């Protein structure tokens, strides 16, 4: 029984292993120093004056994204602060006129994403409003959903 035969040629495997060995560092040299990584920072805390300024900014119409950028905090942190202080949150939805516009554009063949982009809302908001109006929706290929 011939185990190797014509298909038994180890030369390519040996060459590949030798190439890999050449890429490895010399075992006699000392190991490279550890990579310096920044230490995790403590979350930025706003003082009472900054919190009042943040609330005033939100009530004046600034978005949580704008306030987050201004104060150097995440937009979720802005929302948490506003909730903690009982500030009513603005919800960007669609007015009845915008829903009428969305229905019209969707019936013209626009995608949910395109309608949402046009109206400045997420496509799921458009989908929800279309369903509330009983508008039949299409699948991703433009076919009516069954």
Short mmCIF file of N, CA and C in Angstrom, two decimals:
data_model
loop_
_atom_site.label_atom_id
_atom_site.label_comp_id
_atom_site.label_asym_id
_atom_site.label_seq_id
_atom_site.Cartn_x
_atom_site.Cartn_y
_atom_site.Cartn_z
N UNK A 1 0.84 -1.18 0.00
CA UNK A 1 0.00 0.00 0.00
C UNK A 1 0.89 1.24 0.00
N UNK A 2 0.70 2.06 -0.98
CA UNK A 2 1.49 3.28 -1.13
C UNK A 2 0.75 4.44 -0.49
N UNK A 3 1.30 5.02 0.60
CA UNK A 3 0.63 6.10 1.30
C UNK A 3 0.86 7.45 0.63
N UNK A 4 1.97 7.62 -0.02
CA UNK A 4 2.29 8.92 -0.60
C UNK A 4 1.93 9.01 -2.05
N UNK A 5 2.54 8.17 -2.82
CA UNK A 5 2.28 8.15 -4.24
C UNK A 5 2.62 9.47 -4.91
N UNK A 6 1.94 9.73 -6.00
CA UNK A 6 2.22 10.93 -6.77
C UNK A 6 1.69 12.19 -6.09
N UNK A 7 0.76 12.02 -5.13
CA UNK A 7 0.18 13.18 -4.46
C UNK A 7 0.92 13.54 -3.17
N UNK A 8 1.99 12.84 -2.88
CA UNK A 8 2.69 13.08 -1.63
C UNK A 8 3.91 13.93 -1.89
N UNK A 9 3.73 15.25 -1.81
CA UNK A 9 4.83 16.18 -2.02
C UNK A 9 4.76 17.21 -0.89
N UNK A 10 5.67 17.13 0.05
CA UNK A 10 5.64 18.01 1.23
C UNK A 10 6.38 19.32 1.00
N UNK A 11 7.03 19.46 -0.12
CA UNK A 11 7.83 20.65 -0.34
C UNK A 11 7.03 21.95 -0.20
N UNK A 12 5.83 22.08 -0.80
CA UNK A 12 5.07 23.34 -0.63
C UNK A 12 4.70 23.61 0.83
N UNK A 13 4.35 22.55 1.57
CA UNK A 13 4.00 22.76 2.98
C UNK A 13 5.22 23.21 3.78
N UNK A 14 6.36 22.60 3.51
CA UNK A 14 7.59 22.95 4.23
C UNK A 14 7.98 24.40 3.90
N UNK A 15 7.87 24.79 2.65
CA UNK A 15 8.21 26.16 2.27
C UNK A 15 7.27 27.16 2.96
N UNK A 16 5.99 26.83 3.04
CA UNK A 16 5.03 27.71 3.69
C UNK A 16 5.35 27.85 5.18
N UNK A 17 5.71 26.75 5.81
CA UNK A 17 6.08 26.80 7.24
C UNK A 17 7.36 27.61 7.45
N UNK A 18 8.32 27.46 6.56
CA UNK A 18 9.55 28.22 6.69
C UNK A 18 9.28 29.72 6.51
N UNK A 19 8.41 30.08 5.62
CA UNK A 19 8.03 31.48 5.42
C UNK A 19 7.40 32.04 6.68
N UNK A 20 6.51 31.27 7.29
CA UNK A 20 5.89 31.70 8.54
C UNK A 20 6.91 31.84 9.66
N UNK A 21 7.84 30.92 9.73
CA UNK A 21 8.87 30.99 10.76
C UNK A 21 9.73 32.25 10.62
N UNK A 22 10.02 32.65 9.38
CA UNK A 22 10.81 33.85 9.16
C UNK A 22 10.07 35.10 9.63
N UNK A 23 8.75 35.07 9.63
CA UNK A 23 7.96 36.21 10.07
C UNK A 23 7.92 36.34 11.58
N UNK A 24 8.18 35.27 12.29
CA UNK A 24 8.15 35.30 13.75
C UNK A 24 9.36 36.05 14.29
N UNK A 25 9.20 36.73 15.44
CA UNK A 25 10.36 37.41 16.02
C UNK A 25 11.39 36.41 16.53
N UNK A 26 12.61 36.88 16.62
CA UNK A 26 13.70 36.03 17.11
C UNK A 26 13.45 35.69 18.58
N UNK A 27 13.42 34.40 18.93
CA UNK A 27 13.12 34.02 20.32
C UNK A 27 14.19 34.45 21.31
N UNK A 28 15.39 34.83 20.85
CA UNK A 28 16.45 35.25 21.78
C UNK A 28 16.32 36.73 22.15
N UNK A 29 15.54 37.50 21.38
CA UNK A 29 15.36 38.93 21.67
C UNK A 29 14.29 39.10 22.75
N UNK A 30 14.41 40.16 23.57
CA UNK A 30 13.38 40.39 24.58
C UNK A 30 12.05 40.78 23.92
N UNK A 31 10.97 40.50 24.61
CA UNK A 31 9.64 40.79 24.07
C UNK A 31 9.43 42.29 23.95
N UNK A 32 8.62 42.68 22.98
CA UNK A 32 8.31 44.09 22.77
C UNK A 32 7.51 44.62 23.96
N UNK A 33 7.70 45.90 24.29
CA UNK A 33 6.94 46.46 25.43
C UNK A 33 5.43 46.46 25.12
N UNK A 34 4.64 46.40 26.17
CA UNK A 34 3.19 46.39 26.01
C UNK A 34 2.72 47.70 25.37
N UNK A 35 1.66 47.60 24.60
CA UNK A 35 1.11 48.77 23.95
C UNK A 35 0.44 49.66 24.99
N UNK A 36 0.74 50.96 24.93
CA UNK A 36 0.14 51.91 25.88
C UNK A 36 -1.27 52.24 25.42
N UNK A 37 -2.24 51.89 26.25
CA UNK A 37 -3.64 52.17 25.93
C UNK A 37 -4.16 53.22 26.90
N UNK A 38 -5.03 54.09 26.39
CA UNK A 38 -5.60 55.09 27.30
C UNK A 38 -6.48 54.43 28.35
N UNK A 39 -6.41 54.92 29.56
CA UNK A 39 -7.22 54.36 30.63
C UNK A 39 -8.66 54.86 30.47
N UNK A 40 -9.62 54.02 30.84
CA UNK A 40 -11.01 54.48 30.74
C UNK A 40 -11.22 55.70 31.63
N UNK A 41 -11.95 56.66 31.09
CA UNK A 41 -12.18 57.88 31.85
C UNK A 41 -13.50 57.79 32.61
N UNK A 42 -13.58 58.57 33.65
CA UNK A 42 -14.81 58.66 34.41
C UNK A 42 -15.79 59.51 33.61
N UNK A 43 -17.06 59.18 33.69
CA UNK A 43 -18.07 59.92 32.97
C UNK A 43 -18.06 61.39 33.40
N UNK A 44 -18.23 62.26 32.42
CA UNK A 44 -18.24 63.69 32.71
C UNK A 44 -19.49 64.04 33.48
N UNK A 45 -19.31 64.72 34.60
CA UNK A 45 -20.42 65.14 35.45
C UNK A 45 -20.68 66.62 35.22
N UNK A 46 -21.92 66.99 35.01
CA UNK A 46 -22.29 68.39 34.86
C UNK A 46 -22.63 68.95 36.23
N UNK A 47 -22.19 70.19 36.47
CA UNK A 47 -22.56 70.81 37.74
C UNK A 47 -23.98 71.38 37.63
N UNK A 48 -24.50 71.89 38.71
CA UNK A 48 -25.90 72.34 38.76
C UNK A 48 -26.16 73.45 37.73
N UNK A 49 -25.21 74.37 37.57
CA UNK A 49 -25.40 75.45 36.60
C UNK A 49 -25.46 74.91 35.17
N UNK A 50 -24.60 73.94 34.88
CA UNK A 50 -24.59 73.35 33.54
C UNK A 50 -25.89 72.59 33.28
N UNK A 51 -26.40 71.89 34.30
CA UNK A 51 -27.66 71.16 34.14
C UNK A 51 -28.78 72.15 33.82
N UNK A 52 -28.82 73.27 34.55
CA UNK A 52 -29.86 74.27 34.30
C UNK A 52 -29.71 74.87 32.90
N UNK A 53 -28.47 75.06 32.46
CA UNK A 53 -28.21 75.57 31.11
C UNK A 53 -28.66 74.56 30.06
N UNK A 54 -28.41 73.28 30.33
CA UNK A 54 -28.82 72.22 29.41
C UNK A 54 -30.34 72.19 29.30
N UNK A 55 -31.03 72.26 30.43
CA UNK A 55 -32.50 72.24 30.43
C UNK A 55 -33.04 73.45 29.68
N UNK A 56 -32.46 74.62 29.95
CA UNK A 56 -32.91 75.84 29.27
C UNK A 56 -32.68 75.73 27.76
N UNK A 57 -31.54 75.16 27.37
CA UNK A 57 -31.25 74.98 25.96
C UNK A 57 -32.26 74.06 25.29
N UNK A 58 -32.62 72.98 25.97
CA UNK A 58 -33.58 72.04 25.41
C UNK A 58 -34.95 72.71 25.28
N UNK A 59 -35.35 73.43 26.32
CA UNK A 59 -36.65 74.11 26.28
C UNK A 59 -36.67 75.22 25.25
N UNK A 60 -35.50 75.75 24.88
CA UNK A 60 -35.41 76.77 23.84
C UNK A 60 -35.42 76.17 22.44
N UNK A 61 -35.37 74.82 22.36
CA UNK A 61 -35.48 74.18 21.05
C UNK A 61 -34.27 73.40 20.58
N UNK A 62 -33.20 73.41 21.35
CA UNK A 62 -32.01 72.64 20.94
C UNK A 62 -32.31 71.15 21.04
N UNK A 63 -31.69 70.37 20.17
CA UNK A 63 -31.88 68.92 20.20
C UNK A 63 -30.94 68.28 21.20
N UNK A 64 -31.24 67.04 21.57
CA UNK A 64 -30.35 66.32 22.50
C UNK A 64 -28.98 66.11 21.86
N UNK A 65 -28.92 65.98 20.54
CA UNK A 65 -27.64 65.82 19.86
C UNK A 65 -26.81 67.11 19.96
N UNK A 66 -27.47 68.24 19.73
CA UNK A 66 -26.77 69.52 19.82
C UNK A 66 -26.27 69.76 21.24
N UNK A 67 -27.12 69.48 22.22
CA UNK A 67 -26.72 69.69 23.62
C UNK A 67 -25.60 68.74 24.02
N UNK A 68 -25.66 67.51 23.55
CA UNK A 68 -24.59 66.57 23.83
C UNK A 68 -23.26 67.07 23.30
N UNK A 69 -23.26 67.61 22.09
CA UNK A 69 -22.04 68.16 21.52
C UNK A 69 -21.56 69.37 22.28
N UNK A 70 -22.48 70.23 22.69
CA UNK A 70 -22.12 71.45 23.41
C UNK A 70 -21.50 71.14 24.77
N UNK A 71 -22.03 70.13 25.46
CA UNK A 71 -21.55 69.82 26.81
C UNK A 71 -20.56 68.66 26.85
N UNK A 72 -20.28 68.06 25.70
CA UNK A 72 -19.31 66.97 25.65
C UNK A 72 -19.80 65.69 26.29
N UNK A 73 -21.10 65.41 26.15
CA UNK A 73 -21.68 64.19 26.70
C UNK A 73 -22.52 63.51 25.63
N UNK A 74 -22.86 62.26 25.88
CA UNK A 74 -23.68 61.50 24.94
C UNK A 74 -25.10 62.02 24.90
N UNK A 75 -25.78 61.86 23.80
CA UNK A 75 -27.17 62.30 23.71
C UNK A 75 -28.05 61.51 24.67
N UNK A 76 -27.68 60.26 24.96
CA UNK A 76 -28.46 59.48 25.94
C UNK A 76 -28.32 60.07 27.33
N UNK A 77 -27.13 60.59 27.63
CA UNK A 77 -26.93 61.24 28.92
C UNK A 77 -27.78 62.49 29.02
N UNK A 78 -27.86 63.25 27.92
CA UNK A 78 -28.73 64.43 27.90
C UNK A 78 -30.17 64.01 28.19
N UNK A 79 -30.64 62.98 27.51
CA UNK A 79 -32.01 62.50 27.74
C UNK A 79 -32.20 62.06 29.18
N UNK A 80 -31.22 61.36 29.74
CA UNK A 80 -31.34 60.91 31.13
C UNK A 80 -31.45 62.10 32.09
N UNK A 81 -30.65 63.14 31.87
CA UNK A 81 -30.71 64.32 32.72
C UNK A 81 -32.08 64.98 32.61
N UNK A 82 -32.57 65.12 31.38
CA UNK A 82 -33.87 65.75 31.18
C UNK A 82 -34.98 64.94 31.87
N UNK A 83 -34.91 63.63 31.76
CA UNK A 83 -35.90 62.77 32.43
C UNK A 83 -35.80 62.92 33.95
N UNK A 84 -34.57 62.94 34.46
CA UNK A 84 -34.34 63.04 35.90
C UNK A 84 -34.96 64.31 36.47
N UNK A 85 -34.93 65.39 35.68
CA UNK A 85 -35.47 66.66 36.14
C UNK A 85 -36.91 66.89 35.68
N UNK A 86 -37.54 65.86 35.13
CA UNK A 86 -38.96 65.94 34.78
C UNK A 86 -39.27 66.84 33.60
N UNK A 87 -38.31 67.05 32.72
CA UNK A 87 -38.53 67.89 31.54
C UNK A 87 -39.29 67.07 30.50
N UNK A 88 -40.44 67.56 30.03
CA UNK A 88 -41.17 66.80 29.01
C UNK A 88 -40.37 66.75 27.71
N UNK A 89 -40.29 65.56 27.16
CA UNK A 89 -39.51 65.35 25.94
C UNK A 89 -40.37 65.65 24.71
N UNK A 90 -39.72 66.23 23.71
CA UNK A 90 -40.39 66.47 22.43
C UNK A 90 -40.32 65.18 21.63
N UNK A 91 -41.39 64.85 21.02
CA UNK A 91 -41.41 63.69 20.13
C UNK A 91 -41.60 64.21 18.72
N UNK A 92 -40.67 63.84 17.86
CA UNK A 92 -40.83 64.24 16.46
C UNK A 92 -41.64 63.19 15.75
N UNK A 93 -42.85 63.51 15.49
CA UNK A 93 -43.71 62.60 14.74
C UNK A 93 -44.08 63.26 13.44
N UNK A 94 -45.19 62.82 12.90
CA UNK A 94 -45.69 63.41 11.67
C UNK A 94 -47.03 64.07 11.95
N UNK A 95 -47.19 65.27 11.45
CA UNK A 95 -48.47 65.95 11.55
C UNK A 95 -49.45 65.26 10.59
N UNK A 96 -50.75 65.47 10.78
CA UNK A 96 -51.71 64.87 9.84
C UNK A 96 -51.44 65.26 8.38
N UNK A 97 -51.00 66.49 8.16
CA UNK A 97 -50.69 66.92 6.78
C UNK A 97 -49.48 66.16 6.24
N UNK A 98 -48.49 65.93 7.11
CA UNK A 98 -47.31 65.17 6.68
C UNK A 98 -47.67 63.72 6.40
N UNK A 99 -48.61 63.16 7.16
CA UNK A 99 -49.05 61.79 6.91
C UNK A 99 -49.75 61.73 5.55
N UNK A 100 -50.57 62.74 5.25
CA UNK A 100 -51.21 62.80 3.93
C UNK A 100 -50.16 62.84 2.83
N UNK A 101 -49.11 63.64 3.04
CA UNK A 101 -48.02 63.74 2.08
C UNK A 101 -47.31 62.40 1.94
N UNK A 102 -47.08 61.72 3.08
CA UNK A 102 -46.41 60.42 3.06
C UNK A 102 -47.23 59.40 2.28
N UNK A 103 -48.54 59.39 2.50
CA UNK A 103 -49.42 58.46 1.78
C UNK A 103 -49.34 58.73 0.28
N UNK A 104 -49.40 60.01 -0.09
CA UNK A 104 -49.34 60.38 -1.51
C UNK A 104 -48.02 59.93 -2.14
N UNK A 105 -46.90 60.24 -1.48
CA UNK A 105 -45.60 59.88 -2.04
C UNK A 105 -45.42 58.36 -2.11
N UNK A 106 -45.88 57.66 -1.07
CA UNK A 106 -45.75 56.20 -1.07
C UNK A 106 -46.58 55.60 -2.20
N UNK A 107 -47.77 56.15 -2.42
CA UNK A 107 -48.61 55.65 -3.51
C UNK A 107 -48.03 55.98 -4.88
N UNK A 108 -47.17 56.99 -4.95
CA UNK A 108 -46.47 57.30 -6.20
C UNK A 108 -45.33 56.32 -6.48
N UNK A 109 -45.02 55.48 -5.48
CA UNK A 109 -43.97 54.49 -5.66
C UNK A 109 -42.71 54.75 -4.86
N UNK A 110 -42.68 55.81 -4.07
CA UNK A 110 -41.51 56.08 -3.25
C UNK A 110 -41.37 54.99 -2.20
N UNK A 111 -40.13 54.70 -1.83
CA UNK A 111 -39.88 53.73 -0.76
C UNK A 111 -40.15 54.38 0.60
N UNK A 112 -40.31 53.53 1.62
CA UNK A 112 -40.50 54.06 2.97
C UNK A 112 -39.29 54.90 3.39
N UNK A 113 -38.09 54.43 3.05
CA UNK A 113 -36.88 55.14 3.42
C UNK A 113 -36.82 56.51 2.73
N UNK A 114 -37.21 56.55 1.47
CA UNK A 114 -37.18 57.82 0.74
C UNK A 114 -38.21 58.80 1.29
N UNK A 115 -39.40 58.29 1.59
CA UNK A 115 -40.44 59.15 2.17
C UNK A 115 -39.98 59.66 3.54
N UNK A 116 -39.43 58.76 4.35
CA UNK A 116 -38.94 59.16 5.66
C UNK A 116 -37.84 60.20 5.56
N UNK A 117 -36.91 60.01 4.64
CA UNK A 117 -35.85 60.99 4.44
C UNK A 117 -36.39 62.34 4.02
N UNK A 118 -37.40 62.32 3.16
CA UNK A 118 -38.02 63.57 2.69
C UNK A 118 -38.70 64.31 3.83
N UNK A 119 -39.32 63.55 4.74
CA UNK A 119 -40.06 64.16 5.85
C UNK A 119 -39.23 64.33 7.11
N UNK A 120 -38.00 63.82 7.10
CA UNK A 120 -37.12 63.99 8.25
C UNK A 120 -37.41 63.05 9.40
N UNK A 121 -37.97 61.88 9.12
CA UNK A 121 -38.25 60.89 10.15
C UNK A 121 -37.74 59.53 9.69
N UNK A 122 -37.71 58.58 10.61
CA UNK A 122 -37.27 57.23 10.29
C UNK A 122 -38.33 56.52 9.44
N UNK A 123 -37.89 55.56 8.63
CA UNK A 123 -38.82 54.83 7.78
C UNK A 123 -39.87 54.07 8.58
N UNK A 124 -39.52 53.63 9.79
CA UNK A 124 -40.50 52.90 10.60
C UNK A 124 -41.64 53.82 11.06
N UNK A 125 -41.35 55.10 11.25
CA UNK A 125 -42.39 56.06 11.59
C UNK A 125 -43.39 56.16 10.44
N UNK A 126 -42.86 56.22 9.21
CA UNK A 126 -43.73 56.28 8.03
C UNK A 126 -44.57 55.01 7.94
N UNK A 127 -43.92 53.86 8.13
CA UNK A 127 -44.63 52.58 8.06
C UNK A 127 -45.76 52.52 9.08
N UNK A 128 -45.49 52.96 10.30
CA UNK A 128 -46.51 52.95 11.35
C UNK A 128 -47.71 53.81 10.96
N UNK A 129 -47.44 55.00 10.44
CA UNK A 129 -48.52 55.91 10.05
C UNK A 129 -49.31 55.36 8.87
N UNK A 130 -48.62 54.72 7.92
CA UNK A 130 -49.34 54.12 6.78
C UNK A 130 -50.25 53.00 7.26
N UNK A 131 -49.75 52.19 8.18
CA UNK A 131 -50.57 51.09 8.70
C UNK A 131 -51.77 51.62 9.47
N UNK A 132 -51.56 52.72 10.25
CA UNK A 132 -52.68 53.32 10.97
C UNK A 132 -53.77 53.79 10.02
N UNK A 133 -53.38 54.23 8.84
CA UNK A 133 -54.34 54.68 7.83
C UNK A 133 -54.89 53.53 6.98
N UNK A 134 -54.38 52.33 7.21
CA UNK A 134 -54.86 51.18 6.44
C UNK A 134 -54.31 51.10 5.03
N UNK A 135 -53.20 51.75 4.78
CA UNK A 135 -52.58 51.74 3.45
C UNK A 135 -51.82 50.43 3.27
N UNK A 136 -52.13 49.67 2.21
CA UNK A 136 -51.37 48.43 1.98
C UNK A 136 -49.92 48.76 1.63
N UNK A 137 -48.99 48.00 2.22
CA UNK A 137 -47.57 48.26 1.98
C UNK A 137 -46.99 47.23 1.02
N UNK A 138 -45.82 47.57 0.50
CA UNK A 138 -45.12 46.71 -0.45
C UNK A 138 -43.92 46.06 0.23
N UNK A 139 -43.46 44.93 -0.34
CA UNK A 139 -42.22 44.34 0.16
C UNK A 139 -41.04 45.08 -0.46
N UNK A 140 -39.85 44.62 -0.17
CA UNK A 140 -38.64 45.31 -0.65
C UNK A 140 -38.49 45.29 -2.17
N UNK A 141 -39.26 44.43 -2.83
CA UNK A 141 -39.19 44.34 -4.29
C UNK A 141 -40.35 45.08 -4.95
N UNK A 142 -41.15 45.80 -4.16
CA UNK A 142 -42.25 46.57 -4.70
C UNK A 142 -43.54 45.80 -4.89
N UNK A 143 -43.56 44.54 -4.45
CA UNK A 143 -44.77 43.73 -4.61
C UNK A 143 -45.68 43.92 -3.39
N UNK A 144 -46.99 43.89 -3.59
CA UNK A 144 -47.91 44.00 -2.43
C UNK A 144 -47.65 42.88 -1.44
N UNK A 145 -47.70 43.22 -0.16
CA UNK A 145 -47.54 42.20 0.88
C UNK A 145 -48.81 41.37 0.97
N UNK A 146 -48.62 40.08 1.25
CA UNK A 146 -49.81 39.22 1.36
C UNK A 146 -50.23 39.06 2.80
#
